[in-house]
């Protein structure tokens, strides 16, 4: 399942192809909002439109309550599309403006593809909080990158963005200093864009490296920072206490908290919470704990969870820092220990620290379908490569919208099409090698299939068929190589390290194909090119590539 074909309680649906004319005619009470959304998404609109769209708000139970999740919502919508002589008539019933926005985004994607689904259906997200966090070690994104990500992810149903780049010096090292005006102006712009996209912006501060918890002056400086951000309209904050020394650093703190870091963190979290609530009762606070992964019932996280205010959200990464699985059983244990549902900080697709030679371009996997009932939501940590992060994040968006119907493979293919465009099938022969992550050890599936078939034919003495299979696969690789070499796309530029190694891989395989075809003088060239490939640290093609090259050289 992708969101493009996610419909619940659906009646008969058929595709109405729009032909060359694709123009929206907004009507009714919400015509202005429909027109504004058309303009933002590049959809033609106005008089003479062949796609009439009207919208109506409903506060009824069936539009404001999600039965499966047992919660109220403002994100539920109902669409009825009817074919007419000149085009399509669409009416939308929605339970909140965010729901109307999602319904329009869904319709406009269909229009861009040249059709509208005629019929009637409800839709709504199952996870309450669906988003991403700029929480990696590495170069923070630019304003344009943040804006591009915000627009795309909001169009795909994400509703939350946490700002927390580790290498923003004012986020972590200079937590006690106010943001300078030039940067603060960008904060205001991001907040305004987030509001336009119906995304909740959470701004995080990480004081734990140097803060003296017992010092009132330190607390005053921290609150001055939060007040500055509140002045930009931000009402959602994060207090990050992760990746800091386990033991208290100052004698005054050791004395005040009996040497217990967890007591200091309970004290700080509750004090910040009370101070923020005194500014505005609508403010929300998220805490990232010092212990952010494990079983969920260890001493530190249990004491912290039971010690902080009940409506403080608590980040949790699961069993491990980068968890292969997130399960209902583990979530239930966390709930019992901390008296709150986990808000998952999911360390995928991030590729910092020990993972810097991996490019995580695969799909989200290993998150149980029923997890939406036992968590606040999932916030995915991104890579510093913003454009590349969009591909896995689009699959995250699909999973979070409807985990019960999530189809990982189709979601990934749709993500490639969205980000890469017309050449997405060609690009897939490169992306095929970029699945290795904490979620998956398997990689290079298209290559494995081709090389496996080649070796099978060679083992059975059918060298002619083996060469045909090799030539077919090599041709697809060559097309992909040409695309990558000729592309000036930002996506390809971000992945230049992996592209260079992929070119070596493709060159090695082409030499192997020619060697198999009878050019035995290429043996040394193959060995040299293969050695050059192996000298590169980037993670790419796996065992089957190495095995195939070595086998062919022995022929």
XYZ file of C-alpha atoms in Angstrom:
555
model
C 0.000 0.000 0.000
C 1.030 3.571 -0.734
C -1.032 6.577 0.256
C -2.057 7.036 -3.358
C -4.187 3.897 -3.088
C -4.966 3.949 0.642
C -8.712 4.118 1.087
C -10.811 2.835 3.982
C -14.531 1.972 3.781
C -14.324 2.265 0.025
C -17.238 1.914 -2.369
C -16.835 1.102 -6.051
C -13.879 3.022 -7.458
C -12.854 3.522 -11.068
C -10.145 5.623 -12.618
C -11.441 8.612 -14.535
C -8.720 9.702 -16.926
C -8.562 13.450 -17.372
C -6.979 13.785 -20.801
C -5.139 16.991 -21.603
C -7.284 19.326 -19.492
C -6.539 19.201 -15.758
C -7.945 22.311 -14.136
C -9.622 22.641 -10.741
C -12.697 24.776 -10.139
C -12.867 25.504 -6.371
C -16.408 26.079 -5.087
C -18.269 26.497 -1.819
C -17.330 27.884 1.579
C -13.721 26.666 1.413
C -13.027 27.648 -2.196
C -10.293 30.081 -1.152
C -8.367 27.413 0.792
C -8.731 24.961 -2.097
C -7.402 27.595 -4.502
C -4.456 28.435 -2.212
C -3.526 24.763 -1.957
C -3.764 24.405 -5.745
C -1.365 27.307 -6.143
C 1.156 25.893 -3.640
C 1.159 22.511 -5.363
C 1.244 23.840 -8.914
C -2.248 22.662 -9.899
C -4.066 24.890 -12.457
C -7.323 26.309 -11.094
C -10.034 28.855 -11.856
C -12.927 29.404 -14.236
C -13.519 26.733 -16.826
C -12.055 23.995 -14.660
C -13.149 20.439 -15.435
C -12.579 19.189 -11.857
C -15.047 20.814 -9.478
C -14.039 20.549 -5.808
C -16.106 21.596 -2.804
C -15.542 20.933 0.907
C -17.663 20.845 4.046
C -16.669 20.585 7.716
C -18.307 17.989 9.957
C -17.855 17.600 13.697
C -19.769 14.314 13.774
C -18.304 11.226 15.415
C -17.570 9.480 12.128
C -15.372 12.425 11.084
C -13.614 13.122 14.391
C -12.965 9.708 15.957
C -10.700 6.844 14.862
C -12.144 3.561 16.095
C -8.993 1.458 15.597
C -6.839 3.896 17.568
C -9.552 4.855 20.097
C -8.820 8.574 19.832
C -10.199 11.870 18.606
C -8.686 13.365 15.486
C -8.788 16.379 13.194
C -7.215 14.387 10.339
C -10.110 12.328 9.001
C -11.737 12.991 5.642
C -14.298 11.550 3.260
C -14.072 12.002 -0.495
C -16.830 11.428 -3.024
C -15.873 11.782 -6.679
C -18.447 11.491 -9.466
C -17.786 11.375 -13.180
C -19.580 14.091 -15.169
C -19.935 14.809 -18.882
C -17.110 17.328 -18.788
C -14.897 15.941 -16.046
C -15.254 15.084 -12.357
C -17.195 16.519 -9.430
C -15.486 16.053 -6.046
C -16.994 16.745 -2.634
C -14.935 16.479 0.555
C -16.212 16.184 4.111
C -13.511 16.808 6.701
C -13.083 16.856 10.472
C -10.406 19.569 10.584
C -8.409 21.814 8.257
C -5.462 19.439 8.411
C -7.769 16.697 7.106
C -8.898 18.922 4.240
C -5.257 19.625 3.398
C -4.478 15.884 3.278
C -7.525 15.175 1.118
C -6.501 17.868 -1.366
C -2.903 16.633 -1.452
C -4.182 13.145 -2.254
C -6.441 14.455 -5.032
C -3.768 16.683 -6.507
C -1.301 13.786 -6.765
C -3.919 11.876 -8.725
C -4.554 14.884 -10.959
C -0.813 15.219 -11.633
C -0.843 11.562 -12.725
C -3.732 12.254 -15.097
C -6.686 10.657 -13.330
C -9.069 10.816 -10.376
C -10.507 7.834 -8.527
C -14.290 8.042 -8.866
C -16.166 6.576 -5.924
C -16.483 7.223 -2.206
C -14.055 6.537 0.628
C -12.919 7.555 4.109
C -9.279 7.910 5.026
C -7.302 8.822 8.126
C -3.929 8.082 9.739
C -3.535 5.423 12.424
C -0.416 6.780 14.152
C -1.139 10.017 15.999
C 2.316 11.589 15.637
C 4.072 10.995 12.360
C 7.268 12.777 11.594
C 10.999 13.169 11.332
C 13.803 14.727 13.327
C 16.825 16.580 12.061
C 18.857 14.960 14.821
C 22.016 13.676 13.161
C 25.707 14.426 13.668
C 26.871 16.273 10.556
C 26.237 19.436 8.570
C 22.760 20.811 9.407
C 20.347 21.259 6.530
C 19.955 24.626 4.831
C 16.706 26.582 4.957
C 15.837 25.509 1.411
C 16.428 21.856 2.291
C 14.236 22.121 5.380
C 11.509 23.835 3.392
C 11.607 21.216 0.641
C 11.399 18.371 3.162
C 8.569 20.043 5.078
C 6.444 20.471 1.976
C 6.929 16.932 0.710
C 6.437 15.165 4.026
C 3.353 17.195 4.897
C 1.844 16.334 1.512
C 2.380 12.658 2.407
C 0.662 12.951 5.772
C 3.468 13.636 8.230
C 2.484 16.104 10.937
C 5.605 16.540 13.097
C 9.127 17.949 12.633
C 11.705 18.056 15.422
C 14.586 20.474 14.995
C 17.658 19.062 16.769
C 20.810 18.965 14.590
C 23.729 17.946 16.801
C 26.146 20.250 14.966
C 24.055 23.409 15.307
C 26.302 25.067 17.890
C 23.408 27.001 19.447
C 21.438 23.788 19.915
C 24.105 21.956 21.918
C 27.445 23.625 22.655
C 26.057 27.151 23.018
C 22.718 26.125 24.481
C 22.958 29.025 26.951
C 23.327 31.665 24.209
C 20.424 33.189 22.298
C 20.194 32.581 18.572
C 21.655 35.488 16.566
C 19.171 37.534 14.551
C 20.190 36.133 11.158
C 19.513 32.583 12.300
C 16.468 33.500 14.329
C 14.883 35.030 11.226
C 15.199 31.603 9.563
C 13.545 29.994 12.584
C 10.579 32.322 12.088
C 10.380 31.424 8.389
C 10.481 27.688 9.121
C 7.761 28.086 11.758
C 5.565 29.968 9.293
C 6.071 27.312 6.621
C 5.378 24.506 9.105
C 2.088 26.181 10.017
C 1.139 26.505 6.349
C 1.871 22.784 5.893
C -0.013 21.754 9.057
C 3.188 20.409 10.622
C 3.903 20.785 14.341
C 7.422 22.180 14.734
C 9.219 21.060 17.892
C 12.370 23.025 18.673
C 14.922 21.208 20.825
C 17.710 22.400 23.104
C 20.428 20.053 24.421
C 22.105 21.563 27.520
C 23.411 18.366 29.105
C 27.085 18.609 28.119
C 27.812 21.561 30.392
C 24.719 22.545 32.384
C 24.943 22.701 36.169
C 21.506 21.462 37.191
C 21.667 23.044 40.647
C 22.634 26.475 39.301
C 19.740 28.921 39.008
C 21.712 31.069 36.570
C 22.020 28.117 34.164
C 18.297 27.537 34.384
C 17.582 31.222 33.717
C 19.713 31.081 30.552
C 17.939 27.938 29.372
C 14.538 29.516 29.875
C 15.689 32.675 28.078
C 16.409 30.463 25.064
C 12.972 28.861 25.234
C 11.365 32.298 25.606
C 13.214 33.533 22.538
C 11.846 30.610 20.530
C 8.370 31.128 21.955
C 8.623 34.655 20.567
C 8.827 33.087 17.095
C 5.498 31.385 17.720
C 6.935 28.006 18.741
C 4.899 26.164 21.380
C 6.469 22.707 21.176
C 9.857 22.162 22.771
C 12.360 19.389 23.286
C 14.780 19.012 26.191
C 17.466 16.613 24.996
C 19.649 14.950 27.624
C 21.111 12.193 25.443
C 24.747 11.489 24.514
C 26.178 13.162 27.623
C 28.323 11.867 30.537
C 26.488 9.326 32.689
C 27.762 10.820 35.947
C 27.160 14.300 37.349
C 30.097 16.613 36.653
C 29.817 19.302 39.336
C 30.279 18.933 43.085
C 27.199 21.079 43.727
C 25.061 18.731 41.604
C 26.472 15.636 43.261
C 25.641 17.062 46.669
C 22.149 18.302 45.734
C 21.057 15.111 43.953
C 22.978 12.536 45.972
C 25.118 11.625 42.990
C 22.028 10.450 41.075
C 21.955 11.756 37.500
C 18.362 10.589 37.125
C 17.289 12.773 40.066
C 18.926 15.789 38.430
C 17.124 15.075 35.165
C 13.757 14.640 36.883
C 14.332 17.940 38.665
C 15.288 19.763 35.453
C 12.503 18.288 33.302
C 9.795 19.167 35.812
C 11.220 22.625 36.435
C 11.356 23.379 32.703
C 7.840 21.980 32.283
C 6.438 24.188 35.056
C 8.205 27.272 33.706
C 6.957 26.654 30.158
C 3.400 26.088 31.358
C 3.561 29.385 33.244
C 4.272 31.076 29.909
C 1.526 29.278 27.963
C -0.618 26.340 29.079
C -0.669 25.107 25.491
C 3.074 24.480 25.366
C 4.177 20.839 24.971
C 7.474 19.339 26.125
C 9.384 16.269 24.943
C 12.377 14.868 26.836
C 15.077 12.655 25.359
C 16.545 10.716 28.299
C 20.151 9.825 29.005
C 19.118 6.176 28.712
C 17.138 6.138 25.486
C 17.288 2.468 24.532
C 17.044 -0.924 26.205
C 14.368 -3.239 27.543
C 12.369 -0.298 28.877
C 12.233 -1.432 32.496
C 15.775 -0.540 33.623
C 16.333 1.555 36.740
C 17.096 4.878 35.050
C 14.234 4.993 32.539
C 11.733 3.609 35.056
C 12.608 6.173 37.705
C 12.677 9.009 35.181
C 9.339 8.014 33.678
C 7.611 7.799 37.036
C 9.234 11.003 38.262
C 8.444 13.471 35.491
C 5.076 15.091 34.768
C 2.589 12.706 33.106
C 2.092 14.698 29.912
C 5.794 15.103 29.116
C 6.555 13.000 26.032
C 9.519 10.647 26.354
C 11.724 9.687 23.412
C 12.786 6.048 23.101
C 14.749 4.294 20.326
C 13.720 0.751 21.193
C 15.852 -2.193 22.241
C 18.965 -0.746 20.588
C 20.254 2.640 19.470
C 19.311 1.561 15.951
C 16.635 -1.060 16.485
C 15.999 -3.731 13.882
C 12.518 -4.198 15.324
C 10.009 -2.167 17.319
C 7.441 -4.453 18.911
C 4.172 -4.173 20.796
C 5.521 -6.310 23.656
C 8.450 -3.956 24.197
C 6.168 -0.911 23.983
C 3.845 -2.430 26.601
C 6.793 -2.988 28.924
C 7.839 0.654 28.486
C 4.292 1.819 29.272
C 4.159 -0.256 32.434
C 7.560 1.000 33.605
C 7.270 4.695 32.756
C 3.489 5.270 32.932
C 3.429 6.695 29.419
C 3.503 5.497 25.845
C 6.886 5.760 24.103
C 7.454 8.387 21.453
C 9.872 6.537 19.219
C 12.995 8.323 18.056
C 13.636 5.854 15.248
C 17.272 5.894 14.136
C 16.496 5.176 10.503
C 17.519 6.322 7.927
C 20.280 8.238 9.782
C 23.806 7.150 8.769
C 26.129 9.086 11.078
C 28.813 7.811 13.499
C 29.860 4.226 12.667
C 27.467 4.159 9.696
C 29.071 6.938 7.630
C 29.995 4.560 4.803
C 26.419 3.335 4.431
C 23.776 5.135 2.390
C 20.382 4.137 3.776
C 18.066 4.245 0.789
C 15.838 1.298 1.663
C 12.347 1.163 3.132
C 11.162 1.129 6.732
C 10.663 -2.388 8.027
C 10.470 -4.320 11.283
C 7.924 -2.022 12.954
C 4.898 -4.037 14.012
C 1.538 -3.061 12.433
C -0.285 -2.659 15.772
C 2.351 -0.341 17.257
C 0.102 2.694 16.737
C -2.021 1.511 19.670
C 0.925 1.429 22.075
C 2.968 4.511 21.198
C 2.554 8.242 20.763
C 4.075 7.890 17.330
C 7.338 7.497 15.459
C 9.808 10.262 14.645
C 12.460 9.140 12.147
C 15.992 10.481 12.434
C 17.270 11.628 9.044
C 20.604 11.597 7.264
C 22.514 14.811 6.696
C 21.796 14.095 3.022
C 18.406 15.766 2.811
C 17.415 14.780 -0.721
C 18.485 11.171 -0.194
C 16.568 11.006 3.085
C 13.327 11.669 1.208
C 13.255 8.171 -0.306
C 13.202 6.177 2.957
C 11.118 8.858 4.695
C 8.358 8.523 2.116
C 8.087 4.847 3.042
C 7.976 5.864 6.707
C 5.094 8.213 5.874
C 3.186 5.359 4.225
C 3.762 3.037 7.190
C 2.697 5.653 9.739
C -0.458 6.519 7.818
C -1.676 2.927 7.572
C 0.634 0.307 9.132
C -2.043 -2.379 8.756
C -1.903 -2.147 4.947
C 1.686 -1.005 4.466
C 3.381 -2.630 1.460
C 7.102 -1.946 1.793
C 8.143 -2.839 -1.762
C 5.407 -0.827 -3.475
C 5.966 2.082 -1.109
C 9.681 2.104 -1.961
C 9.020 2.016 -5.702
C 6.570 4.905 -5.322
C 9.179 6.829 -3.302
C 11.766 6.374 -6.065
C 9.255 7.624 -8.622
C 8.433 10.671 -6.484
C 12.032 11.695 -5.790
C 13.844 10.565 -8.955
C 11.131 11.107 -11.560
C 10.955 9.490 -15.001
C 14.231 7.592 -14.660
C 13.269 5.918 -11.382
C 13.393 2.396 -12.842
C 16.895 3.059 -14.170
C 18.007 4.583 -10.862
C 16.772 1.443 -9.078
C 19.787 -0.476 -10.432
C 21.973 1.822 -8.328
C 19.629 2.087 -5.342
C 19.535 -1.729 -5.326
C 22.920 -1.612 -3.572
C 21.922 0.833 -0.826
C 19.709 -1.260 1.442
C 22.301 -2.178 4.072
C 21.342 -0.608 7.417
C 20.417 -1.536 10.958
C 17.157 -2.835 9.483
C 18.582 -5.031 6.734
C 21.803 -6.880 6.051
C 20.679 -8.057 2.595
C 21.645 -5.875 -0.319
C 21.939 -5.879 -4.121
C 18.829 -7.956 -4.764
C 18.640 -7.302 -8.516
C 22.323 -8.092 -8.881
C 22.024 -11.221 -6.742
C 19.239 -12.545 -8.957
C 21.172 -11.864 -12.164
C 24.519 -13.216 -10.976
C 22.839 -16.196 -9.366
C 21.181 -17.092 -12.673
C 24.469 -16.612 -14.544
C 26.326 -18.942 -12.194
C 23.539 -21.530 -12.345
C 23.770 -21.605 -16.142
C 27.560 -21.865 -16.008
C 27.415 -24.713 -13.488
C 25.042 -26.619 -15.788
C 27.199 -26.017 -18.853
C 24.897 -23.521 -20.553
C 27.445 -20.773 -21.149
C 25.478 -19.272 -24.040
C 22.426 -18.566 -21.886
C 24.672 -17.344 -19.065
C 26.158 -14.776 -21.429
C 22.690 -13.665 -22.575
C 21.584 -13.095 -18.975
C 24.845 -11.267 -18.267
C 24.443 -9.040 -21.336
C 20.875 -8.154 -20.385
C 21.849 -7.174 -16.834
C 24.990 -5.363 -18.011
C 22.879 -3.339 -20.431
C 20.642 -2.140 -17.606
C 23.699 -1.246 -15.541
C 25.132 0.712 -18.472
C 21.908 2.693 -18.798
C 22.044 3.472 -15.076
C 25.700 4.510 -15.369
C 24.863 6.948 -18.181
C 22.042 8.432 -16.125
C 24.266 8.934 -13.072
C 27.143 10.407 -15.086
C 24.915 12.867 -16.948
C 22.727 13.894 -14.021
C 23.188 17.239 -12.301
C 20.435 16.379 -9.833
C 21.081 17.181 -6.181
C 20.128 13.631 -5.207
C 22.931 12.148 -7.311
C 25.362 14.807 -6.096
C 24.702 13.916 -2.467
C 25.554 10.294 -3.175
C 28.740 10.965 -5.162
C 30.870 8.690 -2.944
C 28.578 5.740 -3.552
C 28.121 6.635 -7.221
C 31.896 6.468 -7.780
C 32.070 3.008 -6.257
C 29.031 1.874 -8.244
C 30.761 2.964 -11.469
C 33.718 0.749 -10.523
C 31.305 -2.100 -9.860
C 29.642 -1.660 -13.256
C 32.995 -1.384 -15.051
C 34.245 -4.549 -13.343
C 31.141 -6.491 -14.340
C 31.321 -5.294 -17.953
C 34.934 -6.479 -18.130
C 33.812 -9.809 -16.676
C 31.106 -10.097 -19.339
C 33.625 -9.490 -22.097
C 36.016 -11.976 -20.474
C 33.236 -14.589 -20.501
C 32.600 -13.779 -24.165
C 36.175 -14.741 -25.015
C 38.395 -11.700 -24.331
C 40.742 -13.589 -22.017
C 43.385 -10.843 -22.199
C 41.202 -8.760 -19.844
C 42.067 -10.878 -16.805
C 44.563 -8.377 -15.329
C 42.271 -5.412 -16.023
C 39.485 -7.173 -14.151
C 41.749 -7.905 -11.199
C 42.995 -4.303 -11.064
C 39.508 -2.809 -11.345
C 38.206 -5.231 -8.718
C 41.042 -4.282 -6.337
C 40.230 -0.601 -6.868
C 36.592 -1.344 -6.056
C 37.535 -3.184 -2.861
C 39.765 -0.284 -1.740
C 36.765 2.040 -1.424
C 35.184 2.073 2.063
C 31.604 2.762 0.972
C 29.168 -0.117 1.506
C 27.754 -1.280 -1.807
C 27.431 -4.655 -3.580
C 27.807 -7.634 -1.293
C 28.999 -11.224 -1.319
C 27.430 -12.275 -4.621
C 29.447 -9.654 -6.528
C 32.722 -10.732 -4.939
C 31.935 -14.410 -5.505
C 30.974 -13.847 -9.151
C 34.127 -11.891 -10.021
C 36.382 -14.447 -8.369
C 34.543 -17.322 -10.079
C 34.802 -15.737 -13.526
C 38.517 -15.065 -13.090
C 39.027 -18.794 -12.474
C 37.241 -19.815 -15.692
